[in-house]
PDB file of C-alpha atoms in Angstrom:
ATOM      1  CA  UNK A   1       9.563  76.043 178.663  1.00 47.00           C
ATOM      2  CA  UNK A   2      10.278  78.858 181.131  1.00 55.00           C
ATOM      3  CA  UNK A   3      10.718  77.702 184.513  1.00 58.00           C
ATOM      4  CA  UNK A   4       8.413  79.295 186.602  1.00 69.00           C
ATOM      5  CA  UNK A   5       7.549  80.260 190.316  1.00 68.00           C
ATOM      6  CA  UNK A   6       3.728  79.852 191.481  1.00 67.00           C
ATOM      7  CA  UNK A   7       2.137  81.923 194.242  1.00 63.00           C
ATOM      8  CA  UNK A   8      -1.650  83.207 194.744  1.00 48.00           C
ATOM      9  CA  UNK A   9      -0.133  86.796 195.647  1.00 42.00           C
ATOM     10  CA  UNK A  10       0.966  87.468 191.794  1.00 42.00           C
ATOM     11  CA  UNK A  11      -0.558  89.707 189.617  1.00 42.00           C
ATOM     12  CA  UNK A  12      -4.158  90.522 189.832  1.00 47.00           C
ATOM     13  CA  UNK A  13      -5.020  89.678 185.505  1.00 50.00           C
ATOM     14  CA  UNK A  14      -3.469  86.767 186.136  1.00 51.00           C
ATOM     15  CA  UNK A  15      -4.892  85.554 189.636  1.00 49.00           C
ATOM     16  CA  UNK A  16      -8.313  86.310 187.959  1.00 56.00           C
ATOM     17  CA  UNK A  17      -7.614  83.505 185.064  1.00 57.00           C
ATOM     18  CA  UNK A  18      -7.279  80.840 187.584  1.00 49.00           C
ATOM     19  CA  UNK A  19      -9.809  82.037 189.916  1.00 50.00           C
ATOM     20  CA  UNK A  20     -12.740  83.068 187.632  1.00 58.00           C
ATOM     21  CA  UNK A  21     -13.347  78.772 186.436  1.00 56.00           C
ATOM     22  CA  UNK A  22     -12.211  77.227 189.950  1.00 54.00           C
ATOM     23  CA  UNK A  23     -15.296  79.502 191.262  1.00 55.00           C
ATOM     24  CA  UNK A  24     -17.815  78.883 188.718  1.00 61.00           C
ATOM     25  CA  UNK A  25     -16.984  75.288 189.243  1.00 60.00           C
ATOM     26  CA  UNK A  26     -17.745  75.632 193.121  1.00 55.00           C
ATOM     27  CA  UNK A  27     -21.023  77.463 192.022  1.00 60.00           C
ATOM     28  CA  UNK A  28     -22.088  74.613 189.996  1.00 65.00           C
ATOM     29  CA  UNK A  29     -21.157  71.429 192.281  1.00 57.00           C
ATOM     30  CA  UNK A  30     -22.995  73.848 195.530  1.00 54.00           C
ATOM     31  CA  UNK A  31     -26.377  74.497 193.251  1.00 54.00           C
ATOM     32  CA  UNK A  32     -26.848  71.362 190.935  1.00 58.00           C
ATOM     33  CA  UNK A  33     -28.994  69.546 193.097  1.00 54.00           C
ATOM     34  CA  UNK A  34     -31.599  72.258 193.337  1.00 55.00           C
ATOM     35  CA  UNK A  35     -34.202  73.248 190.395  1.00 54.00           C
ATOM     36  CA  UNK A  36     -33.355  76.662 188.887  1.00 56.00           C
ATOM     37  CA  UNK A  37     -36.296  78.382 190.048  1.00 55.00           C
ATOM     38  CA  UNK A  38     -34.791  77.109 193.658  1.00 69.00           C
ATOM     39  CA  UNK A  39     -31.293  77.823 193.236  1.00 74.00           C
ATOM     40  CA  UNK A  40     -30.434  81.534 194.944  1.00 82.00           C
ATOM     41  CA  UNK A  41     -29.198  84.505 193.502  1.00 84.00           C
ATOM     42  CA  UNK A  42     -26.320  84.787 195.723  1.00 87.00           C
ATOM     43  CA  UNK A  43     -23.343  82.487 197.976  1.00 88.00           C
ATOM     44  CA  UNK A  44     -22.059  83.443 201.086  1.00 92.00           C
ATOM     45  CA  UNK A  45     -18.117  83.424 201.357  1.00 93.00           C
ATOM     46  CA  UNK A  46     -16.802  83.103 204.853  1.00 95.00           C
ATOM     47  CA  UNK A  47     -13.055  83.331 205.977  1.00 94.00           C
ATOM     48  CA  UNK A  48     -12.851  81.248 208.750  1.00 94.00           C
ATOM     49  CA  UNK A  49      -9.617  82.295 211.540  1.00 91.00           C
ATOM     50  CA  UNK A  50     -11.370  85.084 213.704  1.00 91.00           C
ATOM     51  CA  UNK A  51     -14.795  84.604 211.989  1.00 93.00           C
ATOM     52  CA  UNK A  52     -15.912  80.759 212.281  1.00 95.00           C
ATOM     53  CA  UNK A  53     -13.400  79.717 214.123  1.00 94.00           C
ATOM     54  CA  UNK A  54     -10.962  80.806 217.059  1.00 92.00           C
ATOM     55  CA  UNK A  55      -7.837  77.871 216.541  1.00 89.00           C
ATOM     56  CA  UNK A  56     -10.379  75.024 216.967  1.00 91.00           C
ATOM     57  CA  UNK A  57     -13.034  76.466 218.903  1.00 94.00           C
ATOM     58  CA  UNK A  58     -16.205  78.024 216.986  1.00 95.00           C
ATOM     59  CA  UNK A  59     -16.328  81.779 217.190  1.00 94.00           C
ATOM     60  CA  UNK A  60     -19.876  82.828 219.370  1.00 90.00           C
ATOM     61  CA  UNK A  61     -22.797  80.937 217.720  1.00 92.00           C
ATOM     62  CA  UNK A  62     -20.964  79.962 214.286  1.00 95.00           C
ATOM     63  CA  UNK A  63     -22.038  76.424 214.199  1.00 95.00           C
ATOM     64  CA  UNK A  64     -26.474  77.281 214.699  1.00 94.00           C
ATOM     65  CA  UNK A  65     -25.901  80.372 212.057  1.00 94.00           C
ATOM     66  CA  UNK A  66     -24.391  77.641 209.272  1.00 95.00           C
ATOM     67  CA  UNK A  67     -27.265  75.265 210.548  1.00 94.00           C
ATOM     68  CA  UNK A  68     -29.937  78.249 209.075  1.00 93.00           C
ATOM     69  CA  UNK A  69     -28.322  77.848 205.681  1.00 94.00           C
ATOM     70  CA  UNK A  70     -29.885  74.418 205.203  1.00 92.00           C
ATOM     71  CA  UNK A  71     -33.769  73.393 205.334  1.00 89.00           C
ATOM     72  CA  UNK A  72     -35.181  71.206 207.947  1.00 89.00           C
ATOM     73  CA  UNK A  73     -34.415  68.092 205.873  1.00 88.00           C
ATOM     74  CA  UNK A  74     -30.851  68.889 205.891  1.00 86.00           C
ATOM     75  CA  UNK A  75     -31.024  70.132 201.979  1.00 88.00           C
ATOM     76  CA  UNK A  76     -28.701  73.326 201.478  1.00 88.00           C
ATOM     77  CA  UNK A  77     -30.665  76.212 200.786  1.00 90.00           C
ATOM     78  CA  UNK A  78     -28.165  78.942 200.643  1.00 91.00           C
ATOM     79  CA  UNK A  79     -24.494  77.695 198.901  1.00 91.00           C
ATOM     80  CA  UNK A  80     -21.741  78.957 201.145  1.00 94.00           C
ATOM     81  CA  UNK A  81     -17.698  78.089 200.645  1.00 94.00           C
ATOM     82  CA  UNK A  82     -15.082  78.846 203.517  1.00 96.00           C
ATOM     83  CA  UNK A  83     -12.532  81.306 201.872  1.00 92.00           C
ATOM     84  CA  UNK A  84      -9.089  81.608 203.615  1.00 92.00           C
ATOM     85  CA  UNK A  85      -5.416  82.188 202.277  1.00 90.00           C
ATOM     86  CA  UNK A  86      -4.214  79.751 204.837  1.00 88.00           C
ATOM     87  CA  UNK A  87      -3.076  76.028 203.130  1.00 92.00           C
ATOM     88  CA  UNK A  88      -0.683  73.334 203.558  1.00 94.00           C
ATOM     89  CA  UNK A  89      -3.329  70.479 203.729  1.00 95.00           C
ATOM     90  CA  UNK A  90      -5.536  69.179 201.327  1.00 95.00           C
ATOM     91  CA  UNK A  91      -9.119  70.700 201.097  1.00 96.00           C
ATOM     92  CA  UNK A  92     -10.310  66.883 202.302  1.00 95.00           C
ATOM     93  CA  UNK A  93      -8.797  67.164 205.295  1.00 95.00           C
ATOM     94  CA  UNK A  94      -9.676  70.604 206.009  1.00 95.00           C
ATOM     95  CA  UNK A  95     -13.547  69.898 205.107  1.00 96.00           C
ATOM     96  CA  UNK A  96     -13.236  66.672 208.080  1.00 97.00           C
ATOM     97  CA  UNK A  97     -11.484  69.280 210.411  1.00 96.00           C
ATOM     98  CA  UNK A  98     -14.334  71.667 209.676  1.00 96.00           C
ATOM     99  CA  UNK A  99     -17.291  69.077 209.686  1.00 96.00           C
ATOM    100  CA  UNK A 100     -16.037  67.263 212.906  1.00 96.00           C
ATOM    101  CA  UNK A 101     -15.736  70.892 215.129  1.00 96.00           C
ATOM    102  CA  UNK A 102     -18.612  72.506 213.595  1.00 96.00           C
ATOM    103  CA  UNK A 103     -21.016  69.129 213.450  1.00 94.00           C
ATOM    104  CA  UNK A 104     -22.039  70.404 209.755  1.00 93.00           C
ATOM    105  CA  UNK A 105     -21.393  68.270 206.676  1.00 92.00           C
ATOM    106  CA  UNK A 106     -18.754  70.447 204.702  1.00 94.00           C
ATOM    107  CA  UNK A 107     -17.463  68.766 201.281  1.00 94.00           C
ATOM    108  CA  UNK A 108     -14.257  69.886 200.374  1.00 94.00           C
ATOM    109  CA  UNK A 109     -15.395  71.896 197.332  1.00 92.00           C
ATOM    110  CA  UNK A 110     -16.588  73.825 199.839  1.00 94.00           C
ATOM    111  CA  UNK A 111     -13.104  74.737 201.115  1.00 95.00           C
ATOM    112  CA  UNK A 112     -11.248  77.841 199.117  1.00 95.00           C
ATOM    113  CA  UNK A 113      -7.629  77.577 200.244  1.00 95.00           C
ATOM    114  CA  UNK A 114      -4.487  79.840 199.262  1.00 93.00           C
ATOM    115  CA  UNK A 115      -3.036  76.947 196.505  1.00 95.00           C
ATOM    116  CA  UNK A 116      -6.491  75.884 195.732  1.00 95.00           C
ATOM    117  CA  UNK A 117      -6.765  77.717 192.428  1.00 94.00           C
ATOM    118  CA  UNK A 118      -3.447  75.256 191.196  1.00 96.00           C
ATOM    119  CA  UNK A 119      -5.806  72.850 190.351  1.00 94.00           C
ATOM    120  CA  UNK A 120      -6.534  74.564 187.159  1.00 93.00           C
ATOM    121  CA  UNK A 121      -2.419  74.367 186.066  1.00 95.00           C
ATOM    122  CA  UNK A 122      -2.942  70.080 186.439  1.00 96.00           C
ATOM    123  CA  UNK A 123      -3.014  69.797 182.870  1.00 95.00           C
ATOM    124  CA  UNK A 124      -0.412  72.095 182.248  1.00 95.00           C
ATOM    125  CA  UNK A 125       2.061  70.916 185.110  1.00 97.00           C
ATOM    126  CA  UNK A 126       0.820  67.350 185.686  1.00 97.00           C
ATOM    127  CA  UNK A 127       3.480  65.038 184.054  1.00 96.00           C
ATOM    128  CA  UNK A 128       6.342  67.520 185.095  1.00 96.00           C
ATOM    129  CA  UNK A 129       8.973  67.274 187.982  1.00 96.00           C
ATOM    130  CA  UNK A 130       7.420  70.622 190.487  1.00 96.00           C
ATOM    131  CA  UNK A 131       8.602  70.885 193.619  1.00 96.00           C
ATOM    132  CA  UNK A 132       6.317  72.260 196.078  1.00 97.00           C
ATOM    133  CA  UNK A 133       7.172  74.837 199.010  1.00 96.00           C
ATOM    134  CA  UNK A 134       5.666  75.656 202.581  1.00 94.00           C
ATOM    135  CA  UNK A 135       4.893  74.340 205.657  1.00 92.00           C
ATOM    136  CA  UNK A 136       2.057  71.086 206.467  1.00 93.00           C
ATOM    137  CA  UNK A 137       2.033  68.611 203.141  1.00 95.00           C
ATOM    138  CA  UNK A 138       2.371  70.541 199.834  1.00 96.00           C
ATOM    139  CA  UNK A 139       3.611  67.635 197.989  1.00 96.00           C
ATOM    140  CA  UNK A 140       0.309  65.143 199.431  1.00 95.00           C
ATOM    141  CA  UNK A 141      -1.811  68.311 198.013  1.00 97.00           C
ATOM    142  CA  UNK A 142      -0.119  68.667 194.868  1.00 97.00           C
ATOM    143  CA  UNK A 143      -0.339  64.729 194.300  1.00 96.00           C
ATOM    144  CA  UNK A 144      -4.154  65.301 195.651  1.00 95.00           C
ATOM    145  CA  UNK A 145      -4.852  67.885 192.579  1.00 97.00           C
ATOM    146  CA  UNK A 146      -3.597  65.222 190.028  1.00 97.00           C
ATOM    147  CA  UNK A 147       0.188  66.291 189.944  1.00 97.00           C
ATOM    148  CA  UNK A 148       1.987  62.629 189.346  1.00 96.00           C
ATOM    149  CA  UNK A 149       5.855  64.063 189.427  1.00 95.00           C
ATOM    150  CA  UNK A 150       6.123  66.472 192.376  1.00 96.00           C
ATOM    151  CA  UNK A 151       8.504  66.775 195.698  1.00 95.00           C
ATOM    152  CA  UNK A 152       8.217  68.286 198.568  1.00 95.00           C
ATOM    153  CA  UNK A 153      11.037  71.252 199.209  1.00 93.00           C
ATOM    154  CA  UNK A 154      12.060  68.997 202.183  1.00 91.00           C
ATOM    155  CA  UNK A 155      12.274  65.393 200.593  1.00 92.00           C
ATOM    156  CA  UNK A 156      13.922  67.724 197.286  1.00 92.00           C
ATOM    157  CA  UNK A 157      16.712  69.444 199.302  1.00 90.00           C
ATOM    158  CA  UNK A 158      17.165  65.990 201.111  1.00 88.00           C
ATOM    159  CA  UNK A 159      19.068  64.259 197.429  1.00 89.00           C
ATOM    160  CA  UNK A 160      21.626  67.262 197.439  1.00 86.00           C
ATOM    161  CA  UNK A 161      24.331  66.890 200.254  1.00 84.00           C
ATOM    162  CA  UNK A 162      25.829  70.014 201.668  1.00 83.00           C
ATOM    163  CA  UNK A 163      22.805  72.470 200.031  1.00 84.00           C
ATOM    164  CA  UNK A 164      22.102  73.860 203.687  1.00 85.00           C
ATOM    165  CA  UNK A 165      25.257  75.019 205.063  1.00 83.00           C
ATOM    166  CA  UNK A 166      23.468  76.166 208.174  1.00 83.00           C
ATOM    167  CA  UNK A 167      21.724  73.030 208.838  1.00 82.00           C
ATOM    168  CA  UNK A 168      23.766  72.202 211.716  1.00 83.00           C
ATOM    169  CA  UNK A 169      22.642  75.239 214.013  1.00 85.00           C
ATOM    170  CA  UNK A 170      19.209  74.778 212.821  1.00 82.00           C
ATOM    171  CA  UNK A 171      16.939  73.612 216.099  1.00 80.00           C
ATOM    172  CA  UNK A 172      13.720  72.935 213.857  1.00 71.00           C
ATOM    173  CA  UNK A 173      13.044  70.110 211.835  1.00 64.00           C
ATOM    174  CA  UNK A 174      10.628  71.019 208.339  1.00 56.00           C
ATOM    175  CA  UNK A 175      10.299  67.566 206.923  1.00 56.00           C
ATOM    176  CA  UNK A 176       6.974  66.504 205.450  1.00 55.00           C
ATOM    177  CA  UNK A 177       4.653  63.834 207.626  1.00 45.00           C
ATOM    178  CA  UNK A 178       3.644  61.013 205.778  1.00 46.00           C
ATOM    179  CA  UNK A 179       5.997  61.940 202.593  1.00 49.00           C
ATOM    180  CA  UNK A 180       5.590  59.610 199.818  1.00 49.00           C
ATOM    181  CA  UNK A 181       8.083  56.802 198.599  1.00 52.00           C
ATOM    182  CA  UNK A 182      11.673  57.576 198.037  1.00 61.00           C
ATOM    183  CA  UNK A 183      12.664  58.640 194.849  1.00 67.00           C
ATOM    184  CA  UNK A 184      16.075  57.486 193.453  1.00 65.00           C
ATOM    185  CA  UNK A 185      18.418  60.105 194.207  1.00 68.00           C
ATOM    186  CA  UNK A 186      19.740  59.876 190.281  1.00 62.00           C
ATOM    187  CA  UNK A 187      16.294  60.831 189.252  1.00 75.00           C
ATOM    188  CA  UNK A 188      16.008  64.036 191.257  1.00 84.00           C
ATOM    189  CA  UNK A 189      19.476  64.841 190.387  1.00 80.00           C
ATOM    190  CA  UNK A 190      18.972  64.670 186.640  1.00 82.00           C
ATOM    191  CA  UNK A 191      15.780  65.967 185.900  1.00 88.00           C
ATOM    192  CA  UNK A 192      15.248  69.737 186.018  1.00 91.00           C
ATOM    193  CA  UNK A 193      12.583  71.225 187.742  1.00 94.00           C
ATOM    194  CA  UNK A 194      10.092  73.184 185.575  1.00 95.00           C
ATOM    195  CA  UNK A 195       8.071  74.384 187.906  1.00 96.00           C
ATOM    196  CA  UNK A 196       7.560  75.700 191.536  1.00 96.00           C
ATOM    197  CA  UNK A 197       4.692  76.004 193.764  1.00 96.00           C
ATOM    198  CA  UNK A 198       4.429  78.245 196.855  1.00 95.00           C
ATOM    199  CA  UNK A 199       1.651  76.700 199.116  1.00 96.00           C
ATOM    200  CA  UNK A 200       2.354  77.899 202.525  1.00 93.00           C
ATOM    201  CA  UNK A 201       4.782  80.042 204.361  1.00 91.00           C
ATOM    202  CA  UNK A 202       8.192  78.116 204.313  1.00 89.00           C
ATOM    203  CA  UNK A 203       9.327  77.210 208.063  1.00 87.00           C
ATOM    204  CA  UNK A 204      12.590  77.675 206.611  1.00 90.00           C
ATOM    205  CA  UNK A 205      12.642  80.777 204.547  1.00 89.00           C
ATOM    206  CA  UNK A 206      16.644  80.896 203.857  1.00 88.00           C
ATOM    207  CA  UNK A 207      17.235  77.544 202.237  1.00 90.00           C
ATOM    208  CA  UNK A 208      14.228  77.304 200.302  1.00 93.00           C
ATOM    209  CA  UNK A 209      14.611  80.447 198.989  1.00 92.00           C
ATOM    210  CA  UNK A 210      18.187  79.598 197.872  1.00 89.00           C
ATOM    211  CA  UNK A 211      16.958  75.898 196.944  1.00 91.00           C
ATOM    212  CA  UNK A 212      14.207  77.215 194.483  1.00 92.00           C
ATOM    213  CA  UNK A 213      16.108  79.674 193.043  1.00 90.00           C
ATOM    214  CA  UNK A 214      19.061  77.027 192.080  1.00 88.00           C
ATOM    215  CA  UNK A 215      16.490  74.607 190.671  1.00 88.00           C
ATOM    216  CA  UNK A 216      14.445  77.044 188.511  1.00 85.00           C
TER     217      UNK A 216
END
């Protein structure tokens, strides 16, 4: 198998093959509850840093123009997904984020992330040892999108002493919250990674781009 770096920003034929099911699939799950002769001819996409949000304030009257998208009853009238190449988190947890500030009920097939399109590479990836790269959780989102054998780039780098010769003068600290249970260090040393997954911006660009590039 060729080893293999993942990252939304790669070519366009090939960012269209794992887009074009992931949003028919969002289509679907937004519009099944209506008839067909219901169902609208078109979705609204919105990004949502500068347009529905401002950090975690709504932006102007964001919150009453997403109320107009459902009927009185609460039913949604008009499908709608949030669309941003921001990440790190699972989509759950960025639907609560959104629900709670925004006092709308968003499911998290409503939420389009950067990494969210790796879902369709679960059957392709999901019994192989990934690592996964960037800032926030990468590895709880991986494990979220049914990969079973994945590591952070923090808990990875953490089984191979010495790897970061600049670790010393470093004043930030990268690690994963909530990481998952220790894996034995002869594991991770033995098995070769086959795959890697970009989800975020790295907080520490130098090592993990000298990590990845010795595992793959």
């Amino acid at each position: 198998m060729r080893h293999q770096i993942f990252r939304i920003a790669s070519q366009k034929r090939s960012r269209d093959c794992i887009l074009r099911p992931f949003f028919d699939n969002v289509t679907r799950s937004l519009s099944q509850n209506s008839s067909q002769s219901e169902r609208p001819s078109f979705g609204v996409a919105f990004d949502i840093d500068g347009v529905i949000l401002l950090g975690h304030t709504p932006v102007g009257g964001s919150p009453r123009a997403l109320r107009r998208l459902y009927d009185d009853l609460g039913a949604l009238k008009i499908p709608y997904v949030f669309l941003t190449n921001g990440g790190g988190f699972p989509e759950s947890r960025r639907a609560a984020e959104l629900s709670e500030i925004l006092g709308i009920n968003i499911l998290p097939s409503q939420v389009i992330q950067g990494h969210s399109p790796f879902k369709q590479l679960v059957n392709r990836f999901e019994n192989e040892f990934v690592i996964a790269v960037g800032k926030g959780e990468p590895a709880a989102v991986m494990t979220e999108y049914g990969f079973k054998n994945v590591l952070s780039i923090d808990e990875y780098s953490s089984y191979f002493d010495g790897i970061d010769p600049l670790k010393p003068y470093k004043m930030w600290t990268a690690r994963e919250i909530g990481n998952s249970v220790k894996t034995k260090r002869g594991d991770v040393v033995s098995k070769r990674v086959q795959a890697a997954f970009v989800l975020s911006d790295p907080v520490d660009w130098s090592r993990d781009i000298q990590l990845t590039s010795g595992a793959l």
